[in-house]
Coordinates of C-alpha atoms and ligand atoms in Angstrom, one line a residue:
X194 CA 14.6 20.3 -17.0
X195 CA 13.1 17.2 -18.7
X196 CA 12.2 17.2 -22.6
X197 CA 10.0 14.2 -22.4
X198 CA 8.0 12.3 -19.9
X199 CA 5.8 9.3 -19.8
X200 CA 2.8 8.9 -18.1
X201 CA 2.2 5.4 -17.1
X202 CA -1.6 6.3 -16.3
X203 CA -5.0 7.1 -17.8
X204 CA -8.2 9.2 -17.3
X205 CA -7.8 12.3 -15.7
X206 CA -4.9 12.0 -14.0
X207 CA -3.1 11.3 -17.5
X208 CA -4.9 14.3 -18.6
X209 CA -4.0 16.7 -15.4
X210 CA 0.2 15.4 -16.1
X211 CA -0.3 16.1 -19.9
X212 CA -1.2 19.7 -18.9
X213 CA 1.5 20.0 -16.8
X214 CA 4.0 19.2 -19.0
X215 CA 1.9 21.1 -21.6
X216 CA 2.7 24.2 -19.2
X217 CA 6.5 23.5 -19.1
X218 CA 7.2 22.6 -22.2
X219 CA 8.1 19.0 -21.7
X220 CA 6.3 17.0 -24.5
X221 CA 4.0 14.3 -23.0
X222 CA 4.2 10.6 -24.2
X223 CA 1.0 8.8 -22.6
X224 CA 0.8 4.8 -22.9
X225 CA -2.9 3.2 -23.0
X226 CA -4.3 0.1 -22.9
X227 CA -6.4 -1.5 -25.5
X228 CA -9.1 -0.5 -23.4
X229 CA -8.5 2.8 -23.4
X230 CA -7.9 3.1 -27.5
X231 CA -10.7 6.0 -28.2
X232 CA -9.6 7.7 -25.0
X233 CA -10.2 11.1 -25.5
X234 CA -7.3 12.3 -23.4
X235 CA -4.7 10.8 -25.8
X236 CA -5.5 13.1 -28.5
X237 CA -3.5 15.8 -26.4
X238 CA -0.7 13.7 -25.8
X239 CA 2.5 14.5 -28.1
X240 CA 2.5 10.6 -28.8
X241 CA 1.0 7.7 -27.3
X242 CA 2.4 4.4 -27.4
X243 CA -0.3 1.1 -27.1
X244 CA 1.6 -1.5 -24.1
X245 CA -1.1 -4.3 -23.8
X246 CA -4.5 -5.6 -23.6
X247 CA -7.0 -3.6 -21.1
X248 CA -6.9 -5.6 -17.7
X249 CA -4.5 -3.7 -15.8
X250 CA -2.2 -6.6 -15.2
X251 CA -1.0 -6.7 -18.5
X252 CA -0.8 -3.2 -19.5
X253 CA -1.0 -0.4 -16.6
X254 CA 1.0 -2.7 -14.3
X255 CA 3.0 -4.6 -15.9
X256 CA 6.4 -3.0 -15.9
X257 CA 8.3 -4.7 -18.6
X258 CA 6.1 -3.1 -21.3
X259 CA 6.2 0.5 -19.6
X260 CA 10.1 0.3 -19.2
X261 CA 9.9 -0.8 -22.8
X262 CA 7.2 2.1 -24.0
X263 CA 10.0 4.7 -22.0
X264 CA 13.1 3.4 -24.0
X265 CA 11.4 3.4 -27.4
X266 CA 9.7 6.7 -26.6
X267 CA 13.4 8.3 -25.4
X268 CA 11.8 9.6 -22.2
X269 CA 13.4 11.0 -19.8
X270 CA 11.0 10.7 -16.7
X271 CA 8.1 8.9 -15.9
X272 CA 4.9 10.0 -13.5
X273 CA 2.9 7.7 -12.2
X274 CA 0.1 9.3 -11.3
X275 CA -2.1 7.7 -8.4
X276 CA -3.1 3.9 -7.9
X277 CA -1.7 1.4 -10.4
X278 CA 2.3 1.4 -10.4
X279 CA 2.4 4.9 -8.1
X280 CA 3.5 3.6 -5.3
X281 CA 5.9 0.8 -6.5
X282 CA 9.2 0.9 -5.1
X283 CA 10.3 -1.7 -7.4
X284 CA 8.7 -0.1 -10.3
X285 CA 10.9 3.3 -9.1
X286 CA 14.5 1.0 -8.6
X287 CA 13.9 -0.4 -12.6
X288 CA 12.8 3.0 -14.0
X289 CA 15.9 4.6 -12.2
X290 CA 18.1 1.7 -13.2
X291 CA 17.5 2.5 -17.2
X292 CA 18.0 5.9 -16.5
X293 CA 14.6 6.9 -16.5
X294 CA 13.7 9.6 -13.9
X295 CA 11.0 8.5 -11.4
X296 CA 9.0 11.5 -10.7
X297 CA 8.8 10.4 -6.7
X298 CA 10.3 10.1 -3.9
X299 CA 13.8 7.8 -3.4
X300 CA 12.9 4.3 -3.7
X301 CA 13.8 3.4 0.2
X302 CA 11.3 6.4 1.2
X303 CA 8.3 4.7 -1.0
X304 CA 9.4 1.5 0.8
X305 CA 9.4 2.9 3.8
X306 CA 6.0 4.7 3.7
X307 CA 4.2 2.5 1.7
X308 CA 4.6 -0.1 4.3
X309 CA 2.0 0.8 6.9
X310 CA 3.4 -1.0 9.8
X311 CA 6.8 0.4 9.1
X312 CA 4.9 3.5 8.7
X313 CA 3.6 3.8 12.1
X314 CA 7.0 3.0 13.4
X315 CA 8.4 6.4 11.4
X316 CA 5.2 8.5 12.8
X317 CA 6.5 7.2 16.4
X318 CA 9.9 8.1 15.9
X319 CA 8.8 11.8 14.7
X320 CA 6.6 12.0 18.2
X321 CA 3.5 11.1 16.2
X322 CA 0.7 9.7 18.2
X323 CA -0.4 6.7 16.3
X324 CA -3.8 4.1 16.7
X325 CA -3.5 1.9 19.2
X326 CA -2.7 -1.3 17.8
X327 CA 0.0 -4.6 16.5
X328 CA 3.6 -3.0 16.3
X329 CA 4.4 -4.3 13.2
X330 CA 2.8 -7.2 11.3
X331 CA 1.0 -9.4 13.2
X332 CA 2.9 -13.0 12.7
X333 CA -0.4 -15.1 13.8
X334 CA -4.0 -15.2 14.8
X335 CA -3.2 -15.6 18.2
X336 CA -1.4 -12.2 18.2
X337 CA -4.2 -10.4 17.0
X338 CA -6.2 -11.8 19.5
X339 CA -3.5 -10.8 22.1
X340 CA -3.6 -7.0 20.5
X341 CA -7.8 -6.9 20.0
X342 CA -7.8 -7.9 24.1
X343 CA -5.0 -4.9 24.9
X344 CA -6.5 -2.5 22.5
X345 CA -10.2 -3.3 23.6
X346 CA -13.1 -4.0 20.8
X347 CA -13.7 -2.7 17.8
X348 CA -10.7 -3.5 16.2
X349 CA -9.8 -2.7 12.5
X350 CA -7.9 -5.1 10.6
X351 CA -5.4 -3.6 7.8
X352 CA -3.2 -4.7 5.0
X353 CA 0.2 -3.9 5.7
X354 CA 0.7 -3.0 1.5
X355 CA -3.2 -1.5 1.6
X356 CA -5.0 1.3 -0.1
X357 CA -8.1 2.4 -1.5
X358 CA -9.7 1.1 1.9
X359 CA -9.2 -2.1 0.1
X360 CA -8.2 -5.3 2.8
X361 CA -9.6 -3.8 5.4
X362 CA -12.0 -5.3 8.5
X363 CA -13.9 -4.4 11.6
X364 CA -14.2 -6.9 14.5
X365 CA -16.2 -6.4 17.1
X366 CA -15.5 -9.7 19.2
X367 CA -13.1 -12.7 18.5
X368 CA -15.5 -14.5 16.3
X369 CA -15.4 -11.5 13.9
X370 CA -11.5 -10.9 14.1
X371 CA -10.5 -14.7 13.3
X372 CA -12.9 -14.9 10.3
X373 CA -12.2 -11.3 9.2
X374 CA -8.5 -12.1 9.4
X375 CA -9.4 -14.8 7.0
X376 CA -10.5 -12.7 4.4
X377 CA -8.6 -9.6 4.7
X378 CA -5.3 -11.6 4.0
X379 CA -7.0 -13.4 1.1
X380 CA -8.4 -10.3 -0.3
X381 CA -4.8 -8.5 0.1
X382 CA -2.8 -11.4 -1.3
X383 CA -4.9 -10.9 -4.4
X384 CA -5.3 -6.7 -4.4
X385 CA -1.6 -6.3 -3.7
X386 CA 0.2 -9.6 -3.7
X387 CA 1.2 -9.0 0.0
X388 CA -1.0 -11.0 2.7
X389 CA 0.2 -9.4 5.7
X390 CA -2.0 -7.8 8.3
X391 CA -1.6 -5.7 11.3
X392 CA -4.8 -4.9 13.7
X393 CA -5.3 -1.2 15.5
X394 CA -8.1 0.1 17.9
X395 CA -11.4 0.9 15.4
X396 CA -12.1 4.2 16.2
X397 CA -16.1 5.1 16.2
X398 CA -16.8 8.3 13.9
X399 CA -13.5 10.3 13.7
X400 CA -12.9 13.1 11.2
X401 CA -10.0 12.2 8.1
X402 CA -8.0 15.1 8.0
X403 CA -4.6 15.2 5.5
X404 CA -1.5 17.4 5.0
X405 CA -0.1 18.0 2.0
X406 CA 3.6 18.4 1.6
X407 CA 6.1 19.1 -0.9
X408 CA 10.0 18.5 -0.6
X409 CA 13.0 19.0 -3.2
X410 CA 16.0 17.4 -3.4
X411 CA 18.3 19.6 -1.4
X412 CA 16.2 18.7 2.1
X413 CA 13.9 21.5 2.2
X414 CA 10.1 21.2 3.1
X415 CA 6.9 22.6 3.5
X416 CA 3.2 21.8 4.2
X417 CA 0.1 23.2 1.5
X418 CA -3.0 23.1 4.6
X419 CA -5.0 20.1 5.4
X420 CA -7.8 18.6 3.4
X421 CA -11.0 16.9 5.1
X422 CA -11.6 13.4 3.7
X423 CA -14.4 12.2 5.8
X424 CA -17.1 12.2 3.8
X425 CA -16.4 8.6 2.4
X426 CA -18.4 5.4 1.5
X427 CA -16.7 2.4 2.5
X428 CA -13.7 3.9 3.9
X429 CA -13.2 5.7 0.4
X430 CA -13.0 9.0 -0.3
X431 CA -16.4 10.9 -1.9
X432 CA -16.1 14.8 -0.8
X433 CA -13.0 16.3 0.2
X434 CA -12.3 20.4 1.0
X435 CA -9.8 22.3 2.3
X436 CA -9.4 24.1 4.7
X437 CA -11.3 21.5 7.3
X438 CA -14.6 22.5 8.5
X439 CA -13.7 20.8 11.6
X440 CA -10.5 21.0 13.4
X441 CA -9.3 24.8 15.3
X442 CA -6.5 26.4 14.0
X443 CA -3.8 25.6 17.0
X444 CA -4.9 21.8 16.1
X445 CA -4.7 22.3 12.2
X446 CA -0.9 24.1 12.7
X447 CA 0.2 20.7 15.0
X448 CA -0.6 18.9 12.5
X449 CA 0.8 20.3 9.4
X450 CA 4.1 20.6 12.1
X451 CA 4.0 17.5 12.5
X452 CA 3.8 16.3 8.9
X453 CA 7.0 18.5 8.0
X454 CA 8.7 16.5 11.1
X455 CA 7.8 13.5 9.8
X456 CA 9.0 14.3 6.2
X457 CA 12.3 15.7 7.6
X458 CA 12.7 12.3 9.3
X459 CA 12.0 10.3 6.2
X460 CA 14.1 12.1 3.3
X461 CA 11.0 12.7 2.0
X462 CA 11.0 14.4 -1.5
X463 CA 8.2 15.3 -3.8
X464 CA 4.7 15.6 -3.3
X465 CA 3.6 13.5 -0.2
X466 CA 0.1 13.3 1.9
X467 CA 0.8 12.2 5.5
X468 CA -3.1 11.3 6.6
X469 CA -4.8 11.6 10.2
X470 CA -7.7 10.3 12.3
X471 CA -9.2 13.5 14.3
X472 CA -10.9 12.7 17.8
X473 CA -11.9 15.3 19.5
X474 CA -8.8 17.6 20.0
X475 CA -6.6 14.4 19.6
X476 CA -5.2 13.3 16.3
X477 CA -3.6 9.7 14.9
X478 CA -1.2 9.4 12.2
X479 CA -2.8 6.7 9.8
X480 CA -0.4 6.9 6.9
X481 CA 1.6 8.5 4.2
X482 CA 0.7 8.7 0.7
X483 CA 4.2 9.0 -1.5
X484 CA 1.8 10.6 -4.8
X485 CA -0.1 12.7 -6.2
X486 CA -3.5 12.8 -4.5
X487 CA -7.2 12.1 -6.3
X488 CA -8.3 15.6 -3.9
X489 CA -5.1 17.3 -4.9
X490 CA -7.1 20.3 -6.7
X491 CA -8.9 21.2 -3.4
X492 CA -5.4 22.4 -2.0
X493 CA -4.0 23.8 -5.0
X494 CA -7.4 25.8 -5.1
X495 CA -6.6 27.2 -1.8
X496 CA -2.7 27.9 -2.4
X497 CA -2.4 28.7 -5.6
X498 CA 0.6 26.2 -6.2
X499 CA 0.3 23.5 -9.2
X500 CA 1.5 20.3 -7.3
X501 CA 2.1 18.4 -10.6
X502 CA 4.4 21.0 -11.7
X503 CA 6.1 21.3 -8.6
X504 CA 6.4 17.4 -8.8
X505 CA 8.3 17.5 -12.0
X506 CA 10.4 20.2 -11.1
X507 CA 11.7 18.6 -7.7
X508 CA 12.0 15.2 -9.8
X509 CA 14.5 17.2 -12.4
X510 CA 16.2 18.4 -9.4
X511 CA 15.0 22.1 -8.9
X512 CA 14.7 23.4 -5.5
X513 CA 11.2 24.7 -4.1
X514 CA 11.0 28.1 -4.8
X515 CA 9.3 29.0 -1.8
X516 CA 9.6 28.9 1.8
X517 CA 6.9 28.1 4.6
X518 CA 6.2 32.0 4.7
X519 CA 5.3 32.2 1.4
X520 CA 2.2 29.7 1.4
X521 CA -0.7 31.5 2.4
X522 CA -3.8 29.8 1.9
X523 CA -6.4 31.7 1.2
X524 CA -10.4 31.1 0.7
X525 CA -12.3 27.3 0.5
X526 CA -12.4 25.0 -1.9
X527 CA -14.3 21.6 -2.3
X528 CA -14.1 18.4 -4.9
X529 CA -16.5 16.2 -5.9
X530 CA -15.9 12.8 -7.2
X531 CA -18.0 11.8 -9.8
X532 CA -18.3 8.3 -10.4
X533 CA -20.0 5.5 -13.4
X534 CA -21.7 3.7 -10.7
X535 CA -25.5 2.7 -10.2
X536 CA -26.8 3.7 -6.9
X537 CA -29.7 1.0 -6.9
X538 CA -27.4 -1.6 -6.9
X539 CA -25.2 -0.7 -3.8
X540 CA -22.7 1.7 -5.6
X541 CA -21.3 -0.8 -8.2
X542 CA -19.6 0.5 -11.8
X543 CA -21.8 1.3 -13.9
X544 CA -19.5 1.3 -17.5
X545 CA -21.2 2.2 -20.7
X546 CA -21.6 4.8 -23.4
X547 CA -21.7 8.5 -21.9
X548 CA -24.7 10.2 -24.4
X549 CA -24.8 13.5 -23.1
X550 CA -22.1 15.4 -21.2
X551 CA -22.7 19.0 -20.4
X552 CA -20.2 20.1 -17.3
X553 CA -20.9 22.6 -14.8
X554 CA -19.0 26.0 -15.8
X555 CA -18.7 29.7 -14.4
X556 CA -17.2 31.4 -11.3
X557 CA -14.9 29.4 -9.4
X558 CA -15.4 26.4 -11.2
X559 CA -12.5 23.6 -11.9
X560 CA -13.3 20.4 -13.8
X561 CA -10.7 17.6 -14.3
X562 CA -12.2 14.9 -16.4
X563 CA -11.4 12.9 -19.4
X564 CA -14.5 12.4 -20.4
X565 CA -17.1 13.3 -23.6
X566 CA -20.5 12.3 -25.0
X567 CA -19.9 9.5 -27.7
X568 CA -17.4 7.9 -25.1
X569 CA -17.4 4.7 -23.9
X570 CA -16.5 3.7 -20.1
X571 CA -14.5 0.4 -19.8
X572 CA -15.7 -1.7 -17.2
X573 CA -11.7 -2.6 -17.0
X574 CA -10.9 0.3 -13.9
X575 CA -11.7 2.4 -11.6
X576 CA -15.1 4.3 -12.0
X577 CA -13.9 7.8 -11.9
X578 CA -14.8 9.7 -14.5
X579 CA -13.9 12.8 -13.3
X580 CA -14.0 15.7 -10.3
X581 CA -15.9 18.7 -10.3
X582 CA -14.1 21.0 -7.5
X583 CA -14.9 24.7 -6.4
X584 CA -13.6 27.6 -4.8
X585 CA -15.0 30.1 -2.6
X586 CA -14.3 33.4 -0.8
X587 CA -15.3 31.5 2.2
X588 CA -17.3 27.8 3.2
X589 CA -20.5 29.5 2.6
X590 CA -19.6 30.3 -1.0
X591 CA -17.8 27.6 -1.9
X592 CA -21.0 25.4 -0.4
X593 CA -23.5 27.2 -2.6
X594 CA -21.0 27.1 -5.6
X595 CA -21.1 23.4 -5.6
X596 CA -24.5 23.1 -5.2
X597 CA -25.3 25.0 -8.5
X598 CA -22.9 23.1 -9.9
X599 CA -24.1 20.0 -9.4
X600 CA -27.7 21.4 -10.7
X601 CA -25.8 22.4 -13.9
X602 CA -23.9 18.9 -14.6
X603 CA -25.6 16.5 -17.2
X604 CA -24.2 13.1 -17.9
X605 CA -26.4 10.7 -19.5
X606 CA -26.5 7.4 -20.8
X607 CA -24.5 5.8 -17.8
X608 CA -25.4 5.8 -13.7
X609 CA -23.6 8.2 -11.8
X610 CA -22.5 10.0 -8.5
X611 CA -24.5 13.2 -9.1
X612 CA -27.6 12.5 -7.6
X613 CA -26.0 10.9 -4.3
X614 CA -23.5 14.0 -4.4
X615 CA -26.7 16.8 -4.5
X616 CA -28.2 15.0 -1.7
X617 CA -25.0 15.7 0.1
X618 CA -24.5 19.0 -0.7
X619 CA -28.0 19.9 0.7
X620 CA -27.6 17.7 3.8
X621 CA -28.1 20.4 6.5
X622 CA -25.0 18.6 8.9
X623 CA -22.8 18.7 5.8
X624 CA -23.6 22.3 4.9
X625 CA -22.8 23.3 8.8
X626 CA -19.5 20.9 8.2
X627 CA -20.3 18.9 11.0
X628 CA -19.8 15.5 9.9
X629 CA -17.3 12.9 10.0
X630 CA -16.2 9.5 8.5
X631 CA -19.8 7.7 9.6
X632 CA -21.9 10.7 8.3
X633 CA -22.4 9.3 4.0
X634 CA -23.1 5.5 5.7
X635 CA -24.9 6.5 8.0
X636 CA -27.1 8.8 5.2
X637 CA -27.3 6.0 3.0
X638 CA -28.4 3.2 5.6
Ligands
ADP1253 P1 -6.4 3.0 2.6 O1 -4.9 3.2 2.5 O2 -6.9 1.7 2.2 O3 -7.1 4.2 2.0 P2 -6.4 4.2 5.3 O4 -5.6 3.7 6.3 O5 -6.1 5.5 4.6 O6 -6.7 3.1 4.2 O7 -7.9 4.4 5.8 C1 -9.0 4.7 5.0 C2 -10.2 5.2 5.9 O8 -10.5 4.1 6.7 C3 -9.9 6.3 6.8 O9 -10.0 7.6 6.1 C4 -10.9 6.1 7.9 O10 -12.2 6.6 7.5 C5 -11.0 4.6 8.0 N1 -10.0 4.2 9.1 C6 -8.7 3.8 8.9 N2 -8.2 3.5 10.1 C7 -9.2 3.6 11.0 C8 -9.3 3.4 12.5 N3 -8.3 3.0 13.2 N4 -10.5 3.7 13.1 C9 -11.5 4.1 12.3 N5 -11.5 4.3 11.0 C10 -10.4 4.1 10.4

């Protein structure tokens, strides 16, 4: 096993892999950002190591100075996290070059995967049924054109290198596509550095329903249930629970089936979401996340497995310790995002200095957040401050849990989620579970 990792992350997700290693005695050496100096999270770090100024570029991302954080600290492994370098095959091949343990999956996988075009081509091979759409990168306007006119309007533009629902556009007639192909590839030149596109059929209201898997080194793999994503704003993620309100069971065991397949096919080792579009009693591979995900407590709620654990001991070489048989989900659990952000000015980050923080608490309760009163939110990332998930016996609990629990949370002194997240929770369609990926816009407009 590892004696030292770095985390190459902040907020709560440093915080969830600090407690991880806290649990397996590996000592935890987190790296900030000037940004992040009075973070309260790095107080429970075993040492912390300042690599830059706070824009992301030159600290979070910026490899050189986390390669050079991991030799001075003598780590053995680094985690990632989500978002910033998570999903970086190059970031993997240099860690793995110094002999620095990636905690991931092999560097060709995360190339693979993280490439949605190539992707698709992988969900094919495994008998996946994907969105109708471009086969690979679409190598001009014309082509999309060509593929918008086979396909049939809407159409949904995507980056190739995307995420976060970032680079993506709907067309609805050719107009639309050529301009939207404009500014999709300008906005994912800048987001990822990678400006190429491929187009699929836009389809109108479907449910977002993920698998999580887990796979060790020595080939073997299993599925952890399905999450529902689909209450999202913007094509990103808000509410997520697990099991899914929405799909039957015969549906829900294709799936997860169909993940393993898929991992099989790929080598796939570590923690891994493969995502899906529901329609009806149809379903469409999207993609494959190779990382932890944001809604990963909603399944480990259910299961009982601690996925960050399980990350670091498949990265250190230890086979899973259980088989398909032994993963029994049991009960419902739902996450809430809570977000800085001011809801009368369309959603934007609302940094600032938190006054009051009083979390929800009691039965069933889980909070992962890095935050305290007396802190400060950069405006410099992402505006999560935290999740708030629960568990239930059943839907029904679980529903009512999180709606007292939403009553109970105070955060003052900055905008947040919590007021658009209680008006969720006692949205009658949302309490039945019938919704899907329109439902929050649709709310909200
Ligand atoms: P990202 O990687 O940017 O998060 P995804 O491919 O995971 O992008 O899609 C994010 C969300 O966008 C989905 O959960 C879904 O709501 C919506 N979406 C993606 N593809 C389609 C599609 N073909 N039709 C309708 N909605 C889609």
């Amino acid at each position: 096993m590892f004696e030292r990792i770095l985390i190459a992350n902040r907020g709560e997700i440093a915080l969830r892999v600090i407690r991880a290693c806290r649990e397996l005695d590996i000592e935890s050496v987190v790296v900030y950002s000037r940004g992040d100096a009075d973070g309260p999270w790095l107080e429970l770090a075993d040492e912390t190591i300042c690599i830059g100024p706070a824009p992301s570029a030159q600290s979070y991302l910026s490899i050189p100075s986390i390669i050079s954080a991991a030799e001075i600290a003598n780590v053995d492994a680094v985690h990632p996290g989500y978002g910033f370098l998570s999903e970086n095959a190059h970031f993997a091949e240099v860690c793995r070059a110094n002999n620095i343990e990636f905690i991931g999956p092999d560097v060709e996988t995360i190339r693979q995967v993280g490439d949605k075009a190539e992707a698709r081509k992988a969900a094919v091979k495994a008998g996946l049924a994907v969105v109708d759409g471009s086969d690979g990168p679409i190598a001009s306007d014309e082509e999309a054109l060509e593929v918008a006119r086979k396909v049939g309007y809407p159409v949904l533009i995507k980056a190739v290198s995307g995420g976060g629902g970032r680079g993506m556009r709907v067309a609805h007639n050719d107009i639309a596509l050529q301009t939207g192909l404009q500014s999709a590839r300008s906005e994912a030149e800048i987001a990822f550095g990678d400006p190429s596109l491929y187009v699929e059929k836009y389809l109108v209201g479907p449910r977002h329903v993920e698998v999580q898997i887990l796979g060790d080194q020595q080939g073997n793999i299993v599925h952890l249930g399905d999450r529902d994503c689909s209450v999202q704003r913007r094509h990103q993620k808000v509410i997520e629970e697990s099991p899914s309100p929405g799909i039957a069971a015969d549906l829900r065991n294709k799936m997860c089936r169909a993940s393993v397949k898929l991992a099989k096919n790929v080598g796939y080792h570590g923690a891994g979401t493969v995502e899906f579009l529901v329609q009806g009693k149809k379903f469409y591979f999207i993609e494959v996340n190779a990382r932890v995900q944001v809604e990963h407590p909603v399944t480990e709620l259910v299961t009982g497995v601690d996925l960050v654990k399980e990350q670091i001991r498949i990265a250190a070489g230890e086979p899973l310790g259980r088989k398909q048989g032994d993963i029994r989900p049991k009960g419902h659990a739902i996450e809430c995002r809570l977000n800085a952000e001011d809801p009368d000015r369309g959603f934007t980050p609302s940094p600032g200095r938190v006054t009051r923080y009083l979390p929800a608490g009691g039965p069933g309760v889980r909070i992962d957040s890095h935050i305290e009163a007396g802190y400060f939110v950069p405006p410099h990332y992402d505006s999560l401050i935290g999740k708030l998930a629960v568990y239930g016996d059943n839907r029904e609990e679980a529903v009512r849990r999180m709606q007292r629990a939403l009553e109970e949370f105070r955060i003052e002194g900055i905008r947040t989620s919590l007021p658009l997240l209680r008006r969720v929770l006692r949205n009658a369609y949302f309490v039945r579970g019938d919704y899907n990926t329109r439902f929050l816009d649709d709310l909200l407009s």
